[in-house]
Amino acid sequence: MPRHWLLKSEPDVYSIDDLARDGRTFWDGVRNYQARNLMREMEVGDLVLFYHSSASPPGVAGVARVAEAARPDPTALDPASPYHDPKSTADEPRWSGVEVEFVERLPRFVPLGSLKAEPELSEMLVTKRSRLSVQPVRPGEFAAVRAMGGAGDA
DNA sequence: GCCAACGTTGGC
DNA sequence: GCCAACGTTGGC
């Protein structure tokens, strides 16, 4: 059984439409240890809610899938990258990312306010831990959000 | 643009 | 190891 996750991206930087255009992308730039550790747990085939943060409104825009498990994030070693981390080295990479692929754009965007208003989702982390950019999602939560977004059977 | 929440850094 | 200072995230 695949696990389920939520990944946040600012749509001004990289949106679900960008992923739809690209087909797949390497999820780089995560610089939080808890988020990194969660990404390292991801396995190929795991399903991802694609969340637009710092948007108006914020919310879930689509679904992606883990295409490749975690590997070192090369932007940490690149001095020209905004994600450069001088404490990361090639021998001991500090940060990781995963490859994700586009699955679907939800027919209806599911705003954060709707997630918060749904009793079934009262324990969902995105409604409580607003600053964690990579989150585990329960199977029931994943299904409920897809249904709220008007998606058909998977 | 503001600010609350919260993660990280670094002095001691 | 503590904790103050600081920086960042992200909702509003």
Tab-separated table of C-alpha atoms (C1' of nucleotides) in Angstrom:
chain	number	residue	atom	x	y	z
A	1	MET	CA	0.000	0.000	0.000
A	2	PRO	CA	1.390	3.387	-0.942
A	3	ARG	CA	1.639	5.969	1.761
A	4	HIS	CA	0.268	9.470	1.443
A	5	TRP	CA	1.912	12.847	1.900
A	6	LEU	CA	1.394	16.537	1.454
A	7	LEU	CA	3.980	18.773	-0.182
A	8	LYS	CA	3.807	22.551	-0.064
A	9	SER	CA	4.901	24.853	-2.812
A	10	GLU	CA	4.353	28.527	-3.384
A	11	PRO	CA	2.502	28.664	-6.700
A	12	ASP	CA	4.375	31.817	-7.680
A	13	VAL	CA	7.525	29.689	-7.532
A	14	TYR	CA	6.232	26.288	-8.681
A	15	SER	CA	2.562	25.452	-9.106
A	16	ILE	CA	0.558	22.353	-9.995
A	17	ASP	CA	0.359	23.734	-13.540
A	18	ASP	CA	4.136	23.871	-13.692
A	19	LEU	CA	4.239	20.219	-12.656
A	20	ALA	CA	1.568	19.353	-15.233
A	21	ARG	CA	3.716	21.012	-17.898
A	22	ASP	CA	6.989	19.415	-16.748
A	23	GLY	CA	5.534	15.956	-16.043
A	24	ARG	CA	8.012	15.435	-13.248
A	25	THR	CA	10.394	17.440	-11.114
A	26	PHE	CA	12.986	17.077	-8.395
A	27	TRP	CA	11.650	18.430	-5.102
A	28	ASP	CA	14.629	20.445	-3.925
A	29	GLY	CA	15.173	23.235	-1.455
A	30	VAL	CA	13.724	21.614	1.653
A	31	ARG	CA	15.829	22.926	4.537
A	32	ASN	CA	14.011	21.656	7.575
A	33	TYR	CA	15.137	18.472	9.284
A	34	GLN	CA	11.724	17.091	10.070
A	35	ALA	CA	10.576	17.676	6.507
A	36	ARG	CA	13.782	16.134	5.157
A	37	ASN	CA	13.379	13.045	7.331
A	38	LEU	CA	9.832	12.577	6.074
A	39	MET	CA	10.997	12.829	2.472
A	40	ARG	CA	13.569	10.126	3.185
A	41	GLU	CA	10.706	7.840	4.205
A	42	MET	CA	8.960	8.251	0.863
A	43	GLU	CA	8.816	5.315	-1.512
A	44	VAL	CA	8.185	5.122	-5.241
A	45	GLY	CA	4.444	5.106	-5.836
A	46	ASP	CA	3.505	7.054	-2.711
A	47	LEU	CA	0.820	9.643	-3.424
A	48	VAL	CA	1.148	13.336	-2.682
A	49	LEU	CA	-1.336	16.158	-2.160
A	50	PHE	CA	0.119	19.183	-3.933
A	51	TYR	CA	-0.550	22.180	-1.690
A	52	HIS	CA	-0.278	25.825	-2.697
A	53	SER	CA	1.093	27.837	0.227
A	54	SER	CA	1.326	31.607	0.583
A	55	ALA	CA	-1.461	31.822	-1.973
A	56	SER	CA	-4.857	33.435	-1.729
A	57	PRO	CA	-6.366	31.269	-0.726
A	58	PRO	CA	-3.898	28.531	0.169
A	59	GLY	CA	-5.070	24.969	-0.434
A	60	VAL	CA	-4.727	21.673	-2.255
A	61	ALA	CA	-4.463	22.035	-6.023
A	62	GLY	CA	-3.697	18.553	-7.227
A	63	VAL	CA	-2.073	15.165	-6.795
A	64	ALA	CA	1.430	13.943	-7.543
A	65	ARG	CA	3.257	10.667	-7.103
A	66	VAL	CA	6.723	9.839	-5.823
A	67	ALA	CA	8.703	8.755	-8.905
A	68	GLU	CA	12.094	8.239	-7.259
A	69	ALA	CA	13.065	7.868	-3.620
A	70	ALA	CA	15.191	10.454	-1.839
A	71	ARG	CA	18.666	11.369	-3.013
A	72	PRO	CA	21.006	14.214	-2.041
A	73	ASP	CA	19.796	17.670	-2.998
A	74	PRO	CA	22.447	19.157	-5.316
A	75	THR	CA	21.285	22.725	-4.728
A	76	ALA	CA	22.772	22.519	-1.222
A	77	LEU	CA	26.251	22.293	-2.769
A	78	ASP	CA	25.741	25.027	-5.343
A	79	PRO	CA	27.060	28.399	-4.138
A	80	ALA	CA	24.906	30.145	-6.734
A	81	SER	CA	21.695	28.557	-5.489
A	82	PRO	CA	19.429	30.322	-3.021
A	83	TYR	CA	19.290	26.940	-1.282
A	84	HIS	CA	23.058	26.704	-0.880
A	85	ASP	CA	24.135	25.362	2.515
A	86	PRO	CA	27.851	25.723	3.211
A	87	LYS	CA	27.605	23.081	5.908
A	88	SER	CA	26.566	20.429	3.410
A	89	THR	CA	29.307	18.517	1.583
A	90	ALA	CA	29.410	15.974	-1.246
A	91	ASP	CA	30.736	13.372	1.172
A	92	GLU	CA	28.115	14.086	3.791
A	93	PRO	CA	25.097	15.595	2.083
A	94	ARG	CA	22.853	17.204	4.616
A	95	TRP	CA	19.713	17.652	2.521
A	96	SER	CA	17.633	15.375	0.341
A	97	GLY	CA	14.871	15.619	-2.213
A	98	VAL	CA	12.583	13.254	-4.085
A	99	GLU	CA	11.492	13.082	-7.692
A	100	VAL	CA	7.741	13.603	-8.086
A	101	GLU	CA	5.502	13.186	-11.110
A	102	PHE	CA	2.216	14.798	-12.046
A	103	VAL	CA	-0.946	12.769	-11.479
A	104	GLU	CA	-3.895	15.143	-11.663
A	105	ARG	CA	-5.067	18.658	-11.186
A	106	LEU	CA	-8.139	18.631	-8.951
A	107	PRO	CA	-11.266	19.807	-10.806
A	108	ARG	CA	-12.000	22.042	-7.819
A	109	PHE	CA	-9.258	23.676	-5.754
A	110	VAL	CA	-9.707	22.762	-2.072
A	111	PRO	CA	-8.970	25.825	0.057
A	112	LEU	CA	-7.430	25.522	3.509
A	113	GLY	CA	-10.637	26.955	4.978
A	114	SER	CA	-12.586	23.978	3.637
A	115	LEU	CA	-10.077	21.557	5.126
A	116	LYS	CA	-10.415	23.257	8.497
A	117	ALA	CA	-14.211	23.176	8.282
A	118	GLU	CA	-14.402	19.442	7.578
A	119	PRO	CA	-14.817	17.472	10.832
A	120	GLU	CA	-13.289	14.394	9.205
A	121	LEU	CA	-10.072	16.372	8.701
A	122	SER	CA	-9.838	17.927	12.151
A	123	GLU	CA	-6.621	16.023	12.876
A	124	MET	CA	-5.017	16.738	9.528
A	125	LEU	CA	-1.595	18.254	10.121
A	126	VAL	CA	-1.967	21.016	7.565
A	127	THR	CA	-4.694	22.536	9.728
A	128	LYS	CA	-2.489	22.427	12.832
A	129	ARG	CA	1.185	22.472	11.920
A	130	SER	CA	1.140	25.262	9.413
A	131	ARG	CA	4.904	25.542	9.087
A	132	LEU	CA	5.790	21.959	8.225
A	133	SER	CA	6.294	21.803	4.460
A	134	VAL	CA	6.314	18.011	4.129
A	135	GLN	CA	3.614	16.155	6.011
A	136	PRO	CA	2.300	12.610	6.306
A	137	VAL	CA	-1.389	12.249	5.391
A	138	ARG	CA	-3.706	9.461	6.482
A	139	PRO	CA	-5.325	7.380	3.718
A	140	GLY	CA	-8.796	8.542	4.736
A	141	GLU	CA	-7.693	12.152	4.686
A	142	PHE	CA	-6.182	11.751	1.252
A	143	ALA	CA	-9.391	10.246	-0.113
A	144	ALA	CA	-11.543	12.900	1.534
A	145	VAL	CA	-9.506	15.768	0.078
A	146	ARG	CA	-9.613	14.256	-3.407
A	147	ALA	CA	-13.383	13.876	-3.105
A	148	MET	CA	-13.744	17.481	-1.950
A	149	GLY	CA	-11.763	18.472	-5.025
A	150	GLY	CA	-14.181	16.684	-7.306
A	151	ALA	CA	-11.736	13.990	-8.380
A	152	GLY	CA	-13.109	10.706	-9.639
A	153	ASP	CA	-12.151	7.222	-8.522
A	154	ALA	CA	-8.431	6.696	-8.634
B	1	DG	C1'	2.418	44.192	5.291
B	2	DC	C1'	1.837	42.293	9.810
B	3	DC	C1'	2.688	39.111	13.080
B	4	DA	C1'	2.325	34.511	15.463
B	5	DA	C1'	4.474	30.279	15.445
B	6	DC	C1'	8.396	27.984	15.436
B	7	DG	C1'	13.015	26.314	13.906
B	8	DT	C1'	18.017	27.386	14.193
B	9	DT	C1'	22.195	29.495	15.863
B	10	DG	C1'	25.554	30.651	18.957
B	11	DG	C1'	27.212	32.677	23.390
B	12	DC	C1'	27.737	31.357	27.838
C	1	DG	C1'	22.665	22.151	27.777
C	2	DC	C1'	20.112	26.415	28.185
C	3	DC	C1'	18.030	30.087	26.243
C	4	DA	C1'	18.025	34.722	23.984
C	5	DA	C1'	18.338	36.462	19.586
C	6	DC	C1'	17.355	35.934	15.187
C	7	DG	C1'	15.438	34.326	10.739
C	8	DT	C1'	11.735	32.172	8.161
C	9	DT	C1'	7.182	30.464	7.070
C	10	DG	C1'	2.794	31.189	5.950
C	11	DG	C1'	-2.043	32.624	7.170
C	12	DC	C1'	-4.615	36.543	7.328
